[in-house]
């Protein structure tokens, strides 16, 4: 190795930048005992054998429709209710969170995170702040996905789209009419990470 290159590496390691990197406070995982989730306690229970699933509030109806002024019939899908599903995770106290890891147990369409550092109040729902990292991305597979938070958090809201439950489709009275229930995405665990106090 060239002596000049070796000298540069040493100066980076032991210079001001290198020392700052070596002295950086390590990240620690927040224990499950500090987290709660009324809708899906399995998402934060620390137990890898349990899975939390988003509750759905809707279904899809597919049918032929005759529009006024048109002789032909069109096949249309109509949503009853909402595609949106959500769950809320609370920490035991406002905490500066560096990042979280979502460990999916299914595909999660349009996953988005929002945070709030306040206790509930009349305008509480309006004071959530969007997490821009990977917002509305489709999460596939079962590998953990990291979301950079870098702010104080008391509540973390996770929202995602429901999916068509193609295994439980039923036929309606009319030819071609289908009733398709929706199913929520599933998460095995949500992990929170903070900087350890020196």
CSV table of C-alpha atoms in Angstrom, one decimal:
chain,number,residue,atom,x,y,z
A,1,UNK,CA,0.0,0.0,0.0
A,2,UNK,CA,1.3,3.4,-0.9
A,3,UNK,CA,2.5,5.4,2.2
A,4,UNK,CA,0.5,8.4,1.2
A,5,UNK,CA,-2.7,6.4,1.0
A,6,UNK,CA,-2.0,4.8,4.4
A,7,UNK,CA,-1.4,8.3,5.9
A,8,UNK,CA,-4.7,9.5,4.5
A,9,UNK,CA,-6.5,6.5,6.0
A,10,UNK,CA,-4.9,7.1,9.4
A,11,UNK,CA,-5.7,10.8,9.4
A,12,UNK,CA,-9.4,10.0,8.6
A,13,UNK,CA,-9.6,7.5,11.4
A,14,UNK,CA,-7.9,9.6,14.1
A,15,UNK,CA,-8.6,13.1,12.8
A,16,UNK,CA,-11.6,15.1,14.0
A,17,UNK,CA,-14.0,13.4,11.6
A,18,UNK,CA,-12.8,9.9,12.5
A,19,UNK,CA,-13.0,10.5,16.2
A,20,UNK,CA,-16.5,11.9,15.8
A,21,UNK,CA,-17.5,8.7,13.9
A,22,UNK,CA,-15.9,6.5,16.6
A,23,UNK,CA,-17.6,8.5,19.4
A,24,UNK,CA,-21.1,8.5,17.8
A,25,UNK,CA,-23.6,7.3,20.3
A,26,UNK,CA,-24.9,3.8,19.4
A,27,UNK,CA,-28.6,3.2,18.5
A,28,UNK,CA,-30.7,0.9,20.8
A,29,UNK,CA,-34.0,-0.8,20.2
A,30,UNK,CA,-36.9,0.4,22.3
A,31,UNK,CA,-38.2,-2.6,24.2
A,32,UNK,CA,-41.7,-3.9,23.5
A,33,UNK,CA,-42.8,-3.0,27.0
A,34,UNK,CA,-42.6,0.7,26.1
A,35,UNK,CA,-44.9,0.3,23.1
A,36,UNK,CA,-48.7,-0.2,22.8
A,37,UNK,CA,-51.1,-0.7,19.9
A,38,UNK,CA,-54.8,-1.0,20.8
A,39,UNK,CA,-55.9,-2.1,17.2
A,40,UNK,CA,-53.0,-4.5,16.6
A,41,UNK,CA,-51.1,-5.4,19.8
A,42,UNK,CA,-49.3,-8.2,17.9
A,43,UNK,CA,-47.4,-5.6,15.8
A,44,UNK,CA,-45.4,-4.4,18.9
A,45,UNK,CA,-45.5,-7.4,21.3
A,46,UNK,CA,-41.9,-8.5,20.6
A,47,UNK,CA,-43.2,-12.0,19.7
A,48,UNK,CA,-42.1,-13.2,16.2
A,49,UNK,CA,-44.8,-15.9,16.1
A,50,UNK,CA,-47.7,-13.3,16.1
A,51,UNK,CA,-48.9,-11.2,13.3
A,52,UNK,CA,-51.0,-8.0,13.3
A,53,UNK,CA,-53.5,-7.4,10.4
A,54,UNK,CA,-55.0,-4.0,9.5
A,55,UNK,CA,-58.8,-4.0,9.9
A,56,UNK,CA,-60.8,-3.3,6.7
A,57,UNK,CA,-63.9,-1.2,6.2
A,58,UNK,CA,-65.0,-1.9,2.7
A,59,UNK,CA,-65.6,-4.2,-0.2
A,60,UNK,CA,-65.6,-4.0,-4.0
A,61,UNK,CA,-68.6,-4.7,-6.3
A,62,UNK,CA,-67.9,-5.5,-10.0
A,63,UNK,CA,-70.9,-5.5,-12.4
A,64,UNK,CA,-72.2,-4.6,-15.8
A,65,UNK,CA,-73.7,-1.1,-15.9
A,66,UNK,CA,-75.8,0.5,-18.7
A,67,UNK,CA,-75.2,4.2,-19.0
A,68,UNK,CA,-77.8,6.6,-20.2
A,69,UNK,CA,-77.3,7.4,-23.9
A,70,UNK,CA,-75.2,4.3,-24.5
A,71,UNK,CA,-76.5,1.0,-25.8
A,72,UNK,CA,-73.5,-1.0,-24.7
A,73,UNK,CA,-73.0,-2.1,-21.1
A,74,UNK,CA,-69.8,-1.3,-19.3
A,75,UNK,CA,-68.1,-3.5,-16.7
A,76,UNK,CA,-67.3,-1.3,-13.7
A,77,UNK,CA,-65.9,-1.7,-10.2
A,78,UNK,CA,-67.4,0.2,-7.3
A,79,UNK,CA,-65.8,0.6,-3.9
A,80,UNK,CA,-68.1,0.3,-0.9
A,81,UNK,CA,-66.5,1.9,2.2
A,82,UNK,CA,-62.8,2.7,2.1
A,83,UNK,CA,-59.6,1.1,0.8
A,84,UNK,CA,-57.6,2.9,3.5
A,85,UNK,CA,-56.7,1.0,6.7
A,86,UNK,CA,-54.7,2.3,9.6
A,87,UNK,CA,-53.3,1.4,13.0
A,88,UNK,CA,-51.8,3.6,15.8
A,89,UNK,CA,-48.7,2.8,17.9
A,90,UNK,CA,-48.0,4.7,21.1
A,91,UNK,CA,-44.8,5.0,23.0
A,92,UNK,CA,-44.9,5.3,26.8
A,93,UNK,CA,-43.3,8.9,26.6
A,94,UNK,CA,-42.2,11.3,23.8
A,95,UNK,CA,-38.9,9.9,22.5
A,96,UNK,CA,-36.5,11.0,19.8
A,97,UNK,CA,-36.7,8.1,17.2
A,98,UNK,CA,-33.9,7.8,14.7
A,99,UNK,CA,-35.7,5.2,12.6
A,100,UNK,CA,-38.2,2.3,12.7
A,101,UNK,CA,-38.2,-1.1,11.0
A,102,UNK,CA,-41.4,-2.6,9.7
A,103,UNK,CA,-41.2,-6.4,9.4
A,104,UNK,CA,-43.9,-7.3,6.9
A,105,UNK,CA,-45.8,-10.6,6.9
A,106,UNK,CA,-47.6,-9.9,3.6
A,107,UNK,CA,-47.5,-7.3,0.8
A,108,UNK,CA,-48.4,-3.8,2.1
A,109,UNK,CA,-49.7,-1.5,-0.6
A,110,UNK,CA,-49.2,2.3,-0.2
A,111,UNK,CA,-47.6,2.2,3.2
A,112,UNK,CA,-47.3,5.6,4.8
A,113,UNK,CA,-46.2,6.8,8.2
A,114,UNK,CA,-47.1,9.9,10.2
A,115,UNK,CA,-46.0,11.0,13.7
A,116,UNK,CA,-47.3,13.1,16.6
A,117,UNK,CA,-45.4,14.0,19.7
A,118,UNK,CA,-48.5,15.3,21.7
A,119,UNK,CA,-51.1,13.7,23.9
A,120,UNK,CA,-54.6,13.6,22.5
A,121,UNK,CA,-56.5,17.0,22.3
A,122,UNK,CA,-59.4,18.4,20.3
A,123,UNK,CA,-57.0,19.2,17.4
A,124,UNK,CA,-54.8,16.2,17.9
A,125,UNK,CA,-55.7,14.4,14.6
A,126,UNK,CA,-54.5,17.5,12.6
A,127,UNK,CA,-51.1,17.7,14.3
A,128,UNK,CA,-49.7,14.5,12.7
A,129,UNK,CA,-46.6,15.1,10.5
A,130,UNK,CA,-45.8,13.0,7.5
A,131,UNK,CA,-42.7,10.8,7.3
A,132,UNK,CA,-41.5,11.4,3.8
A,133,UNK,CA,-39.1,8.4,3.6
A,134,UNK,CA,-40.5,5.8,1.3
A,135,UNK,CA,-44.0,7.3,1.5
A,136,UNK,CA,-46.8,5.4,-0.3
A,137,UNK,CA,-44.4,2.7,-1.5
A,138,UNK,CA,-45.6,-0.9,-2.0
A,139,UNK,CA,-43.7,-3.2,0.5
A,140,UNK,CA,-43.2,-6.7,-0.8
A,141,UNK,CA,-41.5,-9.7,0.6
A,142,UNK,CA,-40.8,-10.4,4.3
A,143,UNK,CA,-37.5,-8.5,4.7
A,144,UNK,CA,-37.6,-5.6,7.2
A,145,UNK,CA,-38.0,-2.1,5.7
A,146,UNK,CA,-36.3,0.8,7.5
A,147,UNK,CA,-38.0,4.3,7.6
A,148,UNK,CA,-35.9,7.3,8.7
A,149,UNK,CA,-37.9,9.2,11.3
A,150,UNK,CA,-35.4,11.5,13.1
A,151,UNK,CA,-37.9,13.4,15.3
A,152,UNK,CA,-39.6,13.1,18.7
A,153,UNK,CA,-42.5,10.7,18.6
A,154,UNK,CA,-45.3,9.8,21.0
A,155,UNK,CA,-47.7,8.3,18.4
A,156,UNK,CA,-46.8,6.6,15.1
A,157,UNK,CA,-49.7,6.1,12.6
A,158,UNK,CA,-49.3,3.5,9.9
A,159,UNK,CA,-51.7,3.6,6.9
A,160,UNK,CA,-51.9,1.2,4.0
A,161,UNK,CA,-54.4,0.2,1.3
A,162,UNK,CA,-56.5,-2.9,1.7
A,163,UNK,CA,-56.2,-5.7,-1.0
A,164,UNK,CA,-58.8,-7.7,-2.8
A,165,UNK,CA,-59.5,-11.0,-1.1
A,166,UNK,CA,-59.7,-13.1,-4.3
A,167,UNK,CA,-60.1,-16.3,-2.3
A,168,UNK,CA,-63.5,-15.3,-1.0
A,169,UNK,CA,-65.2,-13.8,-4.0
A,170,UNK,CA,-69.0,-14.4,-4.3
A,171,UNK,CA,-71.2,-14.1,-7.3
A,172,UNK,CA,-74.2,-11.8,-7.3
A,173,UNK,CA,-77.7,-12.2,-8.8
A,174,UNK,CA,-76.8,-10.7,-12.2
A,175,UNK,CA,-74.5,-12.3,-14.7
A,176,UNK,CA,-70.9,-11.1,-14.2
A,177,UNK,CA,-71.7,-9.5,-10.8
A,178,UNK,CA,-69.0,-10.1,-8.3
A,179,UNK,CA,-68.7,-9.2,-4.6
A,180,UNK,CA,-65.1,-9.0,-3.6
A,181,UNK,CA,-64.2,-8.6,0.1
A,182,UNK,CA,-61.1,-6.6,1.1
A,183,UNK,CA,-58.4,-7.9,3.4
A,184,UNK,CA,-55.8,-5.9,5.3
A,185,UNK,CA,-52.0,-6.2,5.1
A,186,UNK,CA,-50.2,-8.0,7.9
A,187,UNK,CA,-47.1,-6.9,9.9
A,188,UNK,CA,-45.1,-9.2,12.1
A,189,UNK,CA,-43.4,-6.5,14.1
A,190,UNK,CA,-42.6,-2.8,14.2
A,191,UNK,CA,-39.3,-1.9,15.8
A,192,UNK,CA,-38.3,1.5,17.1
A,193,UNK,CA,-34.7,2.7,17.5
A,194,UNK,CA,-33.4,5.6,19.5
A,195,UNK,CA,-29.9,6.9,20.4
A,196,UNK,CA,-28.6,5.6,23.7
A,197,UNK,CA,-27.9,8.2,26.3
A,198,UNK,CA,-24.2,8.7,27.0
